[in-house]
Amino acid sequence: MQFGKSSETKIEFNLGEKETLQEVNQGVQGMEYLNSGTSTGDALRRSREEIFNGEGIDRIDAPNVLLLFTDGQATDKQGKQVEQAKKLKDDGVKVITVGMGERETIDNFREKLREMASRDSDSAAPLMFETAFEYLDLIANNLVEEACDTSAAG
């Protein structure tokens, strides 16, 4: 799912439609960047209602993991993103947040990323990452490890 302002948020493709990593990468590369705001709370609500709902494209045989990549502070109602992330976590979805951009930009929404993220089951640290766009590949392995580890708490 890619999100911007509420009216432009959409499911770009279903992972079940992609059979290889190359197909997934092509799907991601084919996405057009939405430069239209950051309705994070709405995107989380729609993820819960349209993806992690126990039917349709939700695979009941696989753990539910949401990786939230954002480059800006949420523009929807204050606190909505934390409220919606809590609902996802209460439903058993592991939420991993990734702040993208320069440190000064991430400073503006770091605390919300922490509040939205699930907690590591051992350390209780938030499952939150930060990186500049050009360094995303440096944290990719850590993201994969966290996404595949099913022991995180809400």
PDB file of C-alpha atoms in Angstrom:
ATOM      1  CA  MET A   1       0.000   0.000   0.000  1.00  0.00           C
ATOM      2  CA  GLN A   2       1.218   3.470  -0.799  1.00  0.00           C
ATOM      3  CA  PHE A   3      -0.217   6.418   1.067  1.00  0.00           C
ATOM      4  CA  GLY A   4      -0.412  10.159   0.721  1.00  0.00           C
ATOM      5  CA  LYS A   5      -3.591  12.113   1.265  1.00  0.00           C
ATOM      6  CA  SER A   6      -6.556   9.862   2.017  1.00  0.00           C
ATOM      7  CA  SER A   7      -8.088  10.030  -1.447  1.00  0.00           C
ATOM      8  CA  GLU A   8      -4.855   8.796  -3.079  1.00  0.00           C
ATOM      9  CA  THR A   9      -3.968   5.940  -0.693  1.00  0.00           C
ATOM     10  CA  LYS A  10      -4.116   2.646  -2.560  1.00  0.00           C
ATOM     11  CA  ILE A  11      -3.006  -0.963  -2.568  1.00  0.00           C
ATOM     12  CA  GLU A  12      -0.384  -0.984  -5.315  1.00  0.00           C
ATOM     13  CA  PHE A  13      -0.128  -4.762  -5.582  1.00  0.00           C
ATOM     14  CA  ASN A  14      -0.756  -7.906  -3.585  1.00  0.00           C
ATOM     15  CA  LEU A  15       2.364  -9.834  -2.563  1.00  0.00           C
ATOM     16  CA  GLY A  16       0.460 -13.010  -3.436  1.00  0.00           C
ATOM     17  CA  GLU A  17       0.447 -11.849  -7.067  1.00  0.00           C
ATOM     18  CA  LYS A  18       4.238 -11.719  -7.168  1.00  0.00           C
ATOM     19  CA  GLU A  19       6.074 -15.033  -7.320  1.00  0.00           C
ATOM     20  CA  THR A  20       9.694 -13.866  -7.324  1.00  0.00           C
ATOM     21  CA  LEU A  21      11.768 -11.156  -5.710  1.00  0.00           C
ATOM     22  CA  GLN A  22      12.303  -9.694  -9.173  1.00  0.00           C
ATOM     23  CA  GLU A  23       8.527  -9.344  -9.627  1.00  0.00           C
ATOM     24  CA  VAL A  24       8.198  -7.652  -6.232  1.00  0.00           C
ATOM     25  CA  ASN A  25      11.028  -5.254  -7.112  1.00  0.00           C
ATOM     26  CA  GLN A  26       9.362  -4.479 -10.451  1.00  0.00           C
ATOM     27  CA  GLY A  27       6.097  -3.804  -8.640  1.00  0.00           C
ATOM     28  CA  VAL A  28       7.808  -1.379  -6.270  1.00  0.00           C
ATOM     29  CA  GLN A  29       9.724   0.325  -9.091  1.00  0.00           C
ATOM     30  CA  GLY A  30       6.478   0.717 -11.037  1.00  0.00           C
ATOM     31  CA  MET A  31       4.857   2.749  -8.282  1.00  0.00           C
ATOM     32  CA  GLU A  32       4.442   6.457  -8.910  1.00  0.00           C
ATOM     33  CA  TYR A  33       5.460   8.618  -5.945  1.00  0.00           C
ATOM     34  CA  LEU A  34       2.497  10.302  -4.273  1.00  0.00           C
ATOM     35  CA  ASN A  35       3.560  13.804  -3.363  1.00  0.00           C
ATOM     36  CA  SER A  36       0.297  14.609  -1.626  1.00  0.00           C
ATOM     37  CA  GLY A  37       0.581  14.672   2.125  1.00  0.00           C
ATOM     38  CA  THR A  38       1.097  12.040   4.798  1.00  0.00           C
ATOM     39  CA  SER A  39      -2.206  10.623   6.043  1.00  0.00           C
ATOM     40  CA  THR A  40      -0.517   7.962   8.161  1.00  0.00           C
ATOM     41  CA  GLY A  41      -3.468   7.258  10.439  1.00  0.00           C
ATOM     42  CA  ASP A  42      -5.788   6.757   7.491  1.00  0.00           C
ATOM     43  CA  ALA A  43      -3.275   4.425   5.811  1.00  0.00           C
ATOM     44  CA  LEU A  44      -2.978   2.347   8.989  1.00  0.00           C
ATOM     45  CA  ARG A  45      -6.771   2.168   9.326  1.00  0.00           C
ATOM     46  CA  ARG A  46      -7.128   1.062   5.725  1.00  0.00           C
ATOM     47  CA  SER A  47      -4.345  -1.503   6.174  1.00  0.00           C
ATOM     48  CA  ARG A  48      -6.278  -3.002   9.065  1.00  0.00           C
ATOM     49  CA  GLU A  49      -9.591  -2.958   7.204  1.00  0.00           C
ATOM     50  CA  GLU A  50      -8.421  -3.937   3.707  1.00  0.00           C
ATOM     51  CA  ILE A  51      -5.307  -6.070   4.229  1.00  0.00           C
ATOM     52  CA  PHE A  52      -5.044  -7.451   7.777  1.00  0.00           C
ATOM     53  CA  ASN A  53      -8.699  -8.423   8.033  1.00  0.00           C
ATOM     54  CA  GLY A  54      -8.577 -12.246   7.987  1.00  0.00           C
ATOM     55  CA  GLU A  55     -10.013 -12.502   4.489  1.00  0.00           C
ATOM     56  CA  GLY A  56      -9.224 -11.719   0.860  1.00  0.00           C
ATOM     57  CA  ILE A  57      -5.526 -10.957   0.477  1.00  0.00           C
ATOM     58  CA  ASP A  58      -4.714 -11.591   4.145  1.00  0.00           C
ATOM     59  CA  ARG A  59      -2.853 -14.902   4.416  1.00  0.00           C
ATOM     60  CA  ILE A  60      -4.080 -16.598   7.584  1.00  0.00           C
ATOM     61  CA  ASP A  61      -1.126 -19.013   7.416  1.00  0.00           C
ATOM     62  CA  ALA A  62       1.466 -16.215   7.719  1.00  0.00           C
ATOM     63  CA  PRO A  63       2.236 -13.725  10.496  1.00  0.00           C
ATOM     64  CA  ASN A  64       0.953 -10.217   9.854  1.00  0.00           C
ATOM     65  CA  VAL A  65       3.774  -7.677   9.587  1.00  0.00           C
ATOM     66  CA  LEU A  66       3.425  -4.056   8.529  1.00  0.00           C
ATOM     67  CA  LEU A  67       6.528  -2.103   7.525  1.00  0.00           C
ATOM     68  CA  LEU A  68       5.666   1.592   7.607  1.00  0.00           C
ATOM     69  CA  PHE A  69       8.057   3.748   5.577  1.00  0.00           C
ATOM     70  CA  THR A  70       7.426   7.472   5.959  1.00  0.00           C
ATOM     71  CA  ASP A  71       9.310  10.632   5.113  1.00  0.00           C
ATOM     72  CA  GLY A  72       7.120  13.078   6.940  1.00  0.00           C
ATOM     73  CA  GLN A  73       5.041  13.911   9.939  1.00  0.00           C
ATOM     74  CA  ALA A  74       1.447  12.710   9.708  1.00  0.00           C
ATOM     75  CA  THR A  75      -0.915  15.323   8.290  1.00  0.00           C
ATOM     76  CA  ASP A  76      -4.138  13.688   9.460  1.00  0.00           C
ATOM     77  CA  LYS A  77      -5.786  14.221  12.849  1.00  0.00           C
ATOM     78  CA  GLN A  78      -3.206  14.407  15.640  1.00  0.00           C
ATOM     79  CA  GLY A  79      -2.865  11.047  17.377  1.00  0.00           C
ATOM     80  CA  LYS A  80      -4.855   9.115  14.754  1.00  0.00           C
ATOM     81  CA  GLN A  81      -1.736   7.288  13.564  1.00  0.00           C
ATOM     82  CA  VAL A  82      -0.853   6.087  17.071  1.00  0.00           C
ATOM     83  CA  GLU A  83      -4.471   5.035  17.706  1.00  0.00           C
ATOM     84  CA  GLN A  84      -4.632   3.067  14.444  1.00  0.00           C
ATOM     85  CA  ALA A  85      -1.215   1.459  15.037  1.00  0.00           C
ATOM     86  CA  LYS A  86      -2.431   0.329  18.471  1.00  0.00           C
ATOM     87  CA  LYS A  87      -5.500  -1.284  16.895  1.00  0.00           C
ATOM     88  CA  LEU A  88      -3.272  -3.139  14.432  1.00  0.00           C
ATOM     89  CA  LYS A  89      -0.977  -4.322  17.224  1.00  0.00           C
ATOM     90  CA  ASP A  90      -3.982  -5.362  19.336  1.00  0.00           C
ATOM     91  CA  ASP A  91      -5.085  -7.451  16.329  1.00  0.00           C
ATOM     92  CA  GLY A  92      -1.682  -9.196  16.320  1.00  0.00           C
ATOM     93  CA  VAL A  93      -0.002  -7.211  13.545  1.00  0.00           C
ATOM     94  CA  LYS A  94       3.695  -6.533  14.085  1.00  0.00           C
ATOM     95  CA  VAL A  95       4.334  -2.860  13.193  1.00  0.00           C
ATOM     96  CA  ILE A  96       7.854  -1.847  12.178  1.00  0.00           C
ATOM     97  CA  THR A  97       8.374   1.855  11.472  1.00  0.00           C
ATOM     98  CA  VAL A  98      11.054   3.372   9.249  1.00  0.00           C
ATOM     99  CA  GLY A  99      11.703   7.111   9.242  1.00  0.00           C
ATOM    100  CA  MET A 100      13.171   8.153   5.904  1.00  0.00           C
ATOM    101  CA  GLY A 101      15.125  11.304   5.169  1.00  0.00           C
ATOM    102  CA  GLU A 102      17.566  13.630   6.800  1.00  0.00           C
ATOM    103  CA  ARG A 103      17.997  13.576  10.577  1.00  0.00           C
ATOM    104  CA  GLU A 104      16.492  17.064  10.969  1.00  0.00           C
ATOM    105  CA  THR A 105      13.335  15.916   9.168  1.00  0.00           C
ATOM    106  CA  ILE A 106      12.998  12.714  11.187  1.00  0.00           C
ATOM    107  CA  ASP A 107      13.451  14.725  14.400  1.00  0.00           C
ATOM    108  CA  ASN A 108       9.957  16.138  13.727  1.00  0.00           C
ATOM    109  CA  PHE A 109       8.181  12.773  13.881  1.00  0.00           C
ATOM    110  CA  ARG A 110      10.550  10.373  15.680  1.00  0.00           C
ATOM    111  CA  GLU A 111       8.405  10.154  18.818  1.00  0.00           C
ATOM    112  CA  LYS A 112       5.315   9.175  16.802  1.00  0.00           C
ATOM    113  CA  LEU A 113       7.357   6.463  15.039  1.00  0.00           C
ATOM    114  CA  ARG A 114       8.296   5.081  18.462  1.00  0.00           C
ATOM    115  CA  GLU A 115       4.686   5.125  19.637  1.00  0.00           C
ATOM    116  CA  MET A 116       3.426   3.374  16.506  1.00  0.00           C
ATOM    117  CA  ALA A 117       6.077   0.642  16.502  1.00  0.00           C
ATOM    118  CA  SER A 118       5.694  -2.768  18.115  1.00  0.00           C
ATOM    119  CA  ARG A 119       8.191  -3.633  20.856  1.00  0.00           C
ATOM    120  CA  ASP A 120      11.055  -6.099  20.746  1.00  0.00           C
ATOM    121  CA  SER A 121      10.117  -9.037  22.948  1.00  0.00           C
ATOM    122  CA  ASP A 122      13.557  -9.169  24.621  1.00  0.00           C
ATOM    123  CA  SER A 123      14.503  -5.529  25.107  1.00  0.00           C
ATOM    124  CA  ALA A 124      11.099  -3.793  24.825  1.00  0.00           C
ATOM    125  CA  ALA A 125      12.767  -1.325  22.447  1.00  0.00           C
ATOM    126  CA  PRO A 126      10.531   0.001  19.670  1.00  0.00           C
ATOM    127  CA  LEU A 127      10.942  -1.732  16.311  1.00  0.00           C
ATOM    128  CA  MET A 128      11.897   1.522  14.656  1.00  0.00           C
ATOM    129  CA  PHE A 129      14.582   2.397  12.144  1.00  0.00           C
ATOM    130  CA  GLU A 130      15.853   5.635  10.654  1.00  0.00           C
ATOM    131  CA  THR A 131      17.822   6.169   7.481  1.00  0.00           C
ATOM    132  CA  ALA A 132      18.461   8.581   4.665  1.00  0.00           C
ATOM    133  CA  PHE A 133      16.993   7.413   1.351  1.00  0.00           C
ATOM    134  CA  GLU A 134      20.399   6.641  -0.129  1.00  0.00           C
ATOM    135  CA  TYR A 135      21.280   4.355   2.811  1.00  0.00           C
ATOM    136  CA  LEU A 136      18.154   2.202   2.888  1.00  0.00           C
ATOM    137  CA  ASP A 137      20.135  -0.779   1.617  1.00  0.00           C
ATOM    138  CA  LEU A 138      22.304  -0.598   4.764  1.00  0.00           C
ATOM    139  CA  ILE A 139      19.358  -1.435   7.030  1.00  0.00           C
ATOM    140  CA  ALA A 140      17.599  -3.868   4.676  1.00  0.00           C
ATOM    141  CA  ASN A 141      18.955  -6.984   6.409  1.00  0.00           C
ATOM    142  CA  ASN A 142      17.857  -5.679   9.817  1.00  0.00           C
ATOM    143  CA  LEU A 143      14.372  -4.988   8.456  1.00  0.00           C
ATOM    144  CA  VAL A 144      14.124  -8.496   7.032  1.00  0.00           C
ATOM    145  CA  GLU A 145      15.274 -10.025  10.332  1.00  0.00           C
ATOM    146  CA  GLU A 146      12.697  -8.049  12.325  1.00  0.00           C
ATOM    147  CA  ALA A 147       9.914  -8.735   9.834  1.00  0.00           C
ATOM    148  CA  CYS A 148      10.604 -12.487   9.956  1.00  0.00           C
ATOM    149  CA  ASP A 149      11.008 -12.696  13.758  1.00  0.00           C
ATOM    150  CA  THR A 150       7.555 -13.499  15.087  1.00  0.00           C
ATOM    151  CA  SER A 151       8.377 -12.971  18.766  1.00  0.00           C
ATOM    152  CA  ALA A 152       7.783  -9.210  19.001  1.00  0.00           C
ATOM    153  CA  ALA A 153       5.217  -7.933  21.453  1.00  0.00           C
ATOM    154  CA  GLY A 154       2.520  -5.346  20.688  1.00  0.00           C
TER     155      GLY A 154
END
